[in-house]
Short mmCIF file of C-alpha atoms in Angstrom, two decimals:
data_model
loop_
_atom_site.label_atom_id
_atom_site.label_comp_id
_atom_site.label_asym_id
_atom_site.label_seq_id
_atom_site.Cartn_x
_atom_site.Cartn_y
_atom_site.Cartn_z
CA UNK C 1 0.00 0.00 0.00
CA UNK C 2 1.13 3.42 -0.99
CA UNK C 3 1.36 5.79 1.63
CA UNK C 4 1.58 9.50 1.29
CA UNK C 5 4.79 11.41 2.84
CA UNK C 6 2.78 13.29 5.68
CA UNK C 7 1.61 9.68 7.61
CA UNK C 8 5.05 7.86 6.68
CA UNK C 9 6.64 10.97 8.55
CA UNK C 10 4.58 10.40 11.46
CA UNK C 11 5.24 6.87 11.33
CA UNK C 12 9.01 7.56 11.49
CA UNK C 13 8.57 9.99 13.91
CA UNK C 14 6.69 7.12 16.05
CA UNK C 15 9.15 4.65 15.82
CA UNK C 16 12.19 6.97 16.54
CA UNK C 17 9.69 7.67 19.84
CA UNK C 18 9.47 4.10 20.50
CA UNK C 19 13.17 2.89 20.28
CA UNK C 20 15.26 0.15 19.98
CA UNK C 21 16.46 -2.88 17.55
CA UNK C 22 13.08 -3.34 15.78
CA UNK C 23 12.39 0.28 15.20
CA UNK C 24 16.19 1.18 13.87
CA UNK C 25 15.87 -1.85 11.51
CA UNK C 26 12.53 -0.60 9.58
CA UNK C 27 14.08 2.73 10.02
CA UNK C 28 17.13 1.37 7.77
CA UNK C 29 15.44 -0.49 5.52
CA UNK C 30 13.70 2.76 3.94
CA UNK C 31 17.15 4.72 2.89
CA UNK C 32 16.70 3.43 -0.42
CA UNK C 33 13.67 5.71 -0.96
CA UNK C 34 13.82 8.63 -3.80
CA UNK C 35 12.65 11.00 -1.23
CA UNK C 36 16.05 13.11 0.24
CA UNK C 37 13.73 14.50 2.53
CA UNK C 38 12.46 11.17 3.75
CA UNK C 39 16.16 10.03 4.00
CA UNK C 40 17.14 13.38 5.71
CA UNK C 41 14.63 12.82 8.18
CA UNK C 42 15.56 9.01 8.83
CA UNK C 43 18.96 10.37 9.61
CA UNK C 44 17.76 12.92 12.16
CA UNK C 45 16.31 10.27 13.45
CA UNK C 46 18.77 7.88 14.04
CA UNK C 47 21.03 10.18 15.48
CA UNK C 48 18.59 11.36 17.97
CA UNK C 49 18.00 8.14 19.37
CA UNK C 50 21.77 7.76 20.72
CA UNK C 51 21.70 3.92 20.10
CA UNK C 52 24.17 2.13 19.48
CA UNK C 53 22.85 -0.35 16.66
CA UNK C 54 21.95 2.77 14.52
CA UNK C 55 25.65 3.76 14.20
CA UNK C 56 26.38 1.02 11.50
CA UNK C 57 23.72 2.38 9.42
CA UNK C 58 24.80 5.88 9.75
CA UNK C 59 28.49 4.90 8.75
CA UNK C 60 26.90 2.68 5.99
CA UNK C 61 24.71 5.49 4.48
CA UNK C 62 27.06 7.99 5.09
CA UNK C 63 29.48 6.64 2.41
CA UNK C 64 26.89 7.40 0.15
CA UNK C 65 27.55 10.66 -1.73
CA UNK C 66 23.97 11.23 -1.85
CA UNK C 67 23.83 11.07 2.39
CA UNK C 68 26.92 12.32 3.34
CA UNK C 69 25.63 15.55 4.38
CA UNK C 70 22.72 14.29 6.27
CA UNK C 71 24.33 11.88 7.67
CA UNK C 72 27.39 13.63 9.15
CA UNK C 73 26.23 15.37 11.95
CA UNK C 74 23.83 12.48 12.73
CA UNK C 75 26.89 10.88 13.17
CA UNK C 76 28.48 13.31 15.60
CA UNK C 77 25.75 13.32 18.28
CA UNK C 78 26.01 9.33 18.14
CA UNK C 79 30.19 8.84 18.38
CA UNK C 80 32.12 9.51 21.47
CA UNK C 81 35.48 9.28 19.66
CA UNK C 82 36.74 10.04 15.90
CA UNK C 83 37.34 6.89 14.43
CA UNK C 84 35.61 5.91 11.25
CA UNK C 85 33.54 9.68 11.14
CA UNK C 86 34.39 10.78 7.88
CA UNK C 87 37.91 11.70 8.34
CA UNK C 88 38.13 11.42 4.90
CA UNK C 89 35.82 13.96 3.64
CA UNK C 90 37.20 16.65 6.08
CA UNK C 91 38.57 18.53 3.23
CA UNK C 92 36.28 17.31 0.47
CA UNK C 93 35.23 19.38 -2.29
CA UNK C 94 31.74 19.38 -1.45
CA UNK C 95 31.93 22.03 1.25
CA UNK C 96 28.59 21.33 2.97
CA UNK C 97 29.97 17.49 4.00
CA UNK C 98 33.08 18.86 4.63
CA UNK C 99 31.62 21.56 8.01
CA UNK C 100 30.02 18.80 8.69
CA UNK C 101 32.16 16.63 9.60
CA UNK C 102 34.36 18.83 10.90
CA UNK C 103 31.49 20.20 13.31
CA UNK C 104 30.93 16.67 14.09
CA UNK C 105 34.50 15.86 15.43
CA UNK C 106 34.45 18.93 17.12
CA UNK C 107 31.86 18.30 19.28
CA UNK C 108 33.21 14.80 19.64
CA UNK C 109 36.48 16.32 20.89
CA UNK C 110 34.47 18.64 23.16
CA UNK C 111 32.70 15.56 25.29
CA UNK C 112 35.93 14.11 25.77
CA UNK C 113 37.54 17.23 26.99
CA UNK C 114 35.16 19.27 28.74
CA UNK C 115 35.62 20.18 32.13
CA UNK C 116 32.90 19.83 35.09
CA UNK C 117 32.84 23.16 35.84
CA UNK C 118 31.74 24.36 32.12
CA UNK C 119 29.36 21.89 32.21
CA UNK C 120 27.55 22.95 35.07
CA UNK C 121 27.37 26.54 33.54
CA UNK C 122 25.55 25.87 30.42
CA UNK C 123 21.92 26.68 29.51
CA UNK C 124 19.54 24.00 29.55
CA UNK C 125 18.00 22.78 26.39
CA UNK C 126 13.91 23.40 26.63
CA UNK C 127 13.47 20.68 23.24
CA UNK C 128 15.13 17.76 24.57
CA UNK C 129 16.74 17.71 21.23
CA UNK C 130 19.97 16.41 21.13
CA UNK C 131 22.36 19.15 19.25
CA UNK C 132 25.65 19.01 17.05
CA UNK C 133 27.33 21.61 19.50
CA UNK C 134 26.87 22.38 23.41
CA UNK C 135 25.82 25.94 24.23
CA UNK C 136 28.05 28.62 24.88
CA UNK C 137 28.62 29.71 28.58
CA UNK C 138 28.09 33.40 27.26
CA UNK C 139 24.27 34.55 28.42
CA UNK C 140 24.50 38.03 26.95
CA UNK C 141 22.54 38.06 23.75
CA UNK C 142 24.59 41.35 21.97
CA UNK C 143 27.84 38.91 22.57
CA UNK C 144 26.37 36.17 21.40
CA UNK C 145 24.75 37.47 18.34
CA UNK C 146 28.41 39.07 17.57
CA UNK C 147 29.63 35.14 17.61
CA UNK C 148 27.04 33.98 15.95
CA UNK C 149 27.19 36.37 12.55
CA UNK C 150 30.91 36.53 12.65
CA UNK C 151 32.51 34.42 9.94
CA UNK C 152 35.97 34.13 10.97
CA UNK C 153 35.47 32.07 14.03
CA UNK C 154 35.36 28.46 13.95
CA UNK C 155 31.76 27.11 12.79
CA UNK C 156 31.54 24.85 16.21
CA UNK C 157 31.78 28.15 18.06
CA UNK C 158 28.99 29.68 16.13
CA UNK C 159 26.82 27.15 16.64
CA UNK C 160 27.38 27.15 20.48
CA UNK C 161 26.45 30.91 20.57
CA UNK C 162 23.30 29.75 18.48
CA UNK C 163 21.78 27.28 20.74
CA UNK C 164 22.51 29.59 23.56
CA UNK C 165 20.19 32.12 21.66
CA UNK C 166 17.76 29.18 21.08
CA UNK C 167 18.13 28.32 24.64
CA UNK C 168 17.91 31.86 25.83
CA UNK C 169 14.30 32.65 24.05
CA UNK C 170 13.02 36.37 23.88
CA UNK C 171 12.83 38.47 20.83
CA UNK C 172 15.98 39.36 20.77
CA UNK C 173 17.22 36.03 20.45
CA UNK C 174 15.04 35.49 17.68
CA UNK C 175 15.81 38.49 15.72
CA UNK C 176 19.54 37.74 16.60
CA UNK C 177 19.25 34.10 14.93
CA UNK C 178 16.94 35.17 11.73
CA UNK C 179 19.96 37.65 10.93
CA UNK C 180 22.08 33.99 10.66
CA UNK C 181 19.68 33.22 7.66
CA UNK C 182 21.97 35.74 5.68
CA UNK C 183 24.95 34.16 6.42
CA UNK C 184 27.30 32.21 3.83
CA UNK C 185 26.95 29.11 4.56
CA UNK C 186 24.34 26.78 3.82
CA UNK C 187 24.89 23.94 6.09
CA UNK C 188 24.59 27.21 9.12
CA UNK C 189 21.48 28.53 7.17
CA UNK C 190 20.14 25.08 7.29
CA UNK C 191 20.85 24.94 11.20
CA UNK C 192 19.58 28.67 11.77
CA UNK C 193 16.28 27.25 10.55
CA UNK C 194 15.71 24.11 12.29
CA UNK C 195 16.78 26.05 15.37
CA UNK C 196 13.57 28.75 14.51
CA UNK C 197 11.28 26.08 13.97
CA UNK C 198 11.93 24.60 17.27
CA UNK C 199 11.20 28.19 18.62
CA UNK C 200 7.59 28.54 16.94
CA UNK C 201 8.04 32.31 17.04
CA UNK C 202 6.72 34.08 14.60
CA UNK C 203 9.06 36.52 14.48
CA UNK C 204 11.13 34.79 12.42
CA UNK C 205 8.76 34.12 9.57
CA UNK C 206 9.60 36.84 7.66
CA UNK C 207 13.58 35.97 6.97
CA UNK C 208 12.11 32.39 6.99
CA UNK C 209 9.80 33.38 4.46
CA UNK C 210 12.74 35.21 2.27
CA UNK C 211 15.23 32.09 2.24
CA UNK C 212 11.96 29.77 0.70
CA UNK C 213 11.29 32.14 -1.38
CA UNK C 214 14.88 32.73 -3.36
CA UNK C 215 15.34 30.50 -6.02
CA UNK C 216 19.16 30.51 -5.67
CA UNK C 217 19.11 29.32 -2.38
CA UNK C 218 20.14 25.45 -1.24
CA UNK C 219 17.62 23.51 -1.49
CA UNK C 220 17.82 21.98 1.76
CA UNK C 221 17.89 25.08 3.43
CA UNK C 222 14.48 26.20 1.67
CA UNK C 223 13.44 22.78 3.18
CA UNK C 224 14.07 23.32 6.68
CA UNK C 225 12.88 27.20 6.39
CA UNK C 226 9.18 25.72 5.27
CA UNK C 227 9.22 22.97 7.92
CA UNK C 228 9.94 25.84 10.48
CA UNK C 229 7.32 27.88 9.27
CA UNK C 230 4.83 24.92 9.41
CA UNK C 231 6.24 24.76 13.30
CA UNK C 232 4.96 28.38 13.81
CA UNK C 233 1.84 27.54 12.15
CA UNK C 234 0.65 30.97 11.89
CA UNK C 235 -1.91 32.05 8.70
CA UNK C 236 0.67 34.29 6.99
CA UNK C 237 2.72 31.18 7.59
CA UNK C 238 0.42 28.62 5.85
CA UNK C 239 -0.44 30.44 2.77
CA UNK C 240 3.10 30.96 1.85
CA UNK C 241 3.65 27.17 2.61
CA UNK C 242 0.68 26.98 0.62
CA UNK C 243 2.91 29.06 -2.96
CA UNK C 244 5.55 26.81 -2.70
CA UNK C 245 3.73 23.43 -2.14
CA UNK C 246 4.40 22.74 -6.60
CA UNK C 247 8.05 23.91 -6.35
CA UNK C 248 9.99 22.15 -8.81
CA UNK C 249 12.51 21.67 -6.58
CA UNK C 250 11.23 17.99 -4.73
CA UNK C 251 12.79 18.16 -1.50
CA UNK C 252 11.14 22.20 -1.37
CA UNK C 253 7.97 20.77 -2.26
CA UNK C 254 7.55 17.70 0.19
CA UNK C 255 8.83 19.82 3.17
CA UNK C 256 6.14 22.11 1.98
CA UNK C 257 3.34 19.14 2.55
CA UNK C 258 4.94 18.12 5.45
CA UNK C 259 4.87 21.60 7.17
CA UNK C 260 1.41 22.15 6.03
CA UNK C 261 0.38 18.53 7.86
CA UNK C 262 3.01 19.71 10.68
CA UNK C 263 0.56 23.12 11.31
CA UNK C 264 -2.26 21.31 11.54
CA UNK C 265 -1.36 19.35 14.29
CA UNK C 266 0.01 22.22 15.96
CA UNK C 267 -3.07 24.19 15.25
CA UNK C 268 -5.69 21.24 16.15
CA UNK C 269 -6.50 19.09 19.40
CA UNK C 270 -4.66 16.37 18.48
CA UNK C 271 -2.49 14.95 21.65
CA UNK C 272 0.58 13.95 19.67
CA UNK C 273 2.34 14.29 16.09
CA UNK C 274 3.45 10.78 16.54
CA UNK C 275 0.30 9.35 16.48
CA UNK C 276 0.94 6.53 14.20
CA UNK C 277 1.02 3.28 16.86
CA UNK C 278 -2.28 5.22 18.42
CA UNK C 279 -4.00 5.36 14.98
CA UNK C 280 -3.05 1.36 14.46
CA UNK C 281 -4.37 0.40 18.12
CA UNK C 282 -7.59 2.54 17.30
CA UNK C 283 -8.34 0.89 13.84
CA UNK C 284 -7.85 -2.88 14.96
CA UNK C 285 -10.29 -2.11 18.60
#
């Protein structure tokens, strides 16, 4: 049976929920799919899990030029040490793989050599995600926008300022990471958006809004900007969702069905995204 993208994203989503062997193995099993949204997604997933078994997969999938990118970071917030995490694409020609993995084995090197008393100091993540870089010990939002927009510091340290910001909340912090949606690089654009969407606040939808809209821009950044904006689920939101949702560009256009089926959760009374086990449970009572 042929399902459309919007339930088999709620069915991943379930299964990353519900852990374990059986649920990383039919997680595998679909990264032969056309879809490099699906197979972005599946690799988010994996690597937010933290198990153990999904770390072959990663490595496996990650040798694929087609994955490499999605898969690098996944990789990071899985391995506590270096070996075997794309050492080899470190200076690669394709420059998105190549931060990547370098972010990746930063943060790697980070766990092994923080110290206690850092760790006590940093902000404490409100999304339970599980990110490619620990926050920044900085609190004030000025100094941490200054990180975050300037281009001559290491990416790793960027991103630290940026999930302080996240971390932080306010306005300011918002405005402070929709400026990083003008900022060279696409795998940081890509990470400035997720980061918004995880926010819901609306006052990023405008910059959001820009970045789907140009035509120049990487694809998989226009992607995360139109998931984001189906996390704020506003109305202005939706009907620009709503323009985009024929782009020729695939991965722009399933993101765009996705978000739209993302805002209607968040706008609706259902309990839970994840609502795929629930549905099955219901339909076989």
């Amino acid at each position: 049976m042929i399902r459309s993208l919007t339930k088999r994203f709620r069915a991943l989503f379930t299964l990353r929920n519900l852990g374990g062997k059986v649920a990383i193995e039919h997680i595998s099993k679909c990264f032969n799919d056309p879809s490099a949204l699906l197979k972005h997604e599946l690799a988010y997933c994996l690597g937010q899990m933290q198990d153990p078994d999904a770390l072959p997969i990663l490595i496996r999938t990650g040798e694929d030029l087609g994955v490499q990118y999605l898969t690098g970071e996944d990789l990071g917030v899985q391995y506590r040490t270096g070996e075997d995490l794309g050492v080899q694409y470190l200076t690669g020609e394709d420059l998105g793989i190549a931060e990547t993995c370098q972010l990746a084995l930063q943060r790697i090197e980070w766990l092994q050599t923080q110290k206690d008393d850092e760790k006590d100091h940093l902000s404490e993540n409100p999304y339970n995600s599980v990110d490619p870089a620990p926050p920044s010990i900085i609190t004030d939002v000025k100094q941490l926008k200054e990180t975050l927009l300037n281009e001559s510091l290491p990416l790793f340290d960027r991103y630290r300022a940026m999930f302080s910001l996240r971390n932080k909340g306010g306005e300011d912090a918002v405005l402070a990471l929709a400026e990083g949606l003008k900022c060279s690089s696409a795998l940081f654009r890509h990470e400035i958006a997720y980061v918004l969407g995880q926010m819901q606040d609306d006052g990023a939808a405008k910059q959001l809004s820009v970045n789907l809209a140009d035509a120049n821009e990487n694809p998989m950044v226009r992607h995360e900007c139109a998931e984001a904006l189906g996390s704020i689920a506003k109305d202005s939101c939706l009907d620009i969702l709503k323009n985009y949702k024929d782009d020729k560009e695939r991965v722009v256009k399933e993101s765009c069905e996705v978000a739209l089926d993302m805002s209607e959760y968040e706008r609706g009374p259902e309990f839970q995204y994840a609502d795929t086990l629930a549905k099955l449970k219901s339909a076989t009572a």
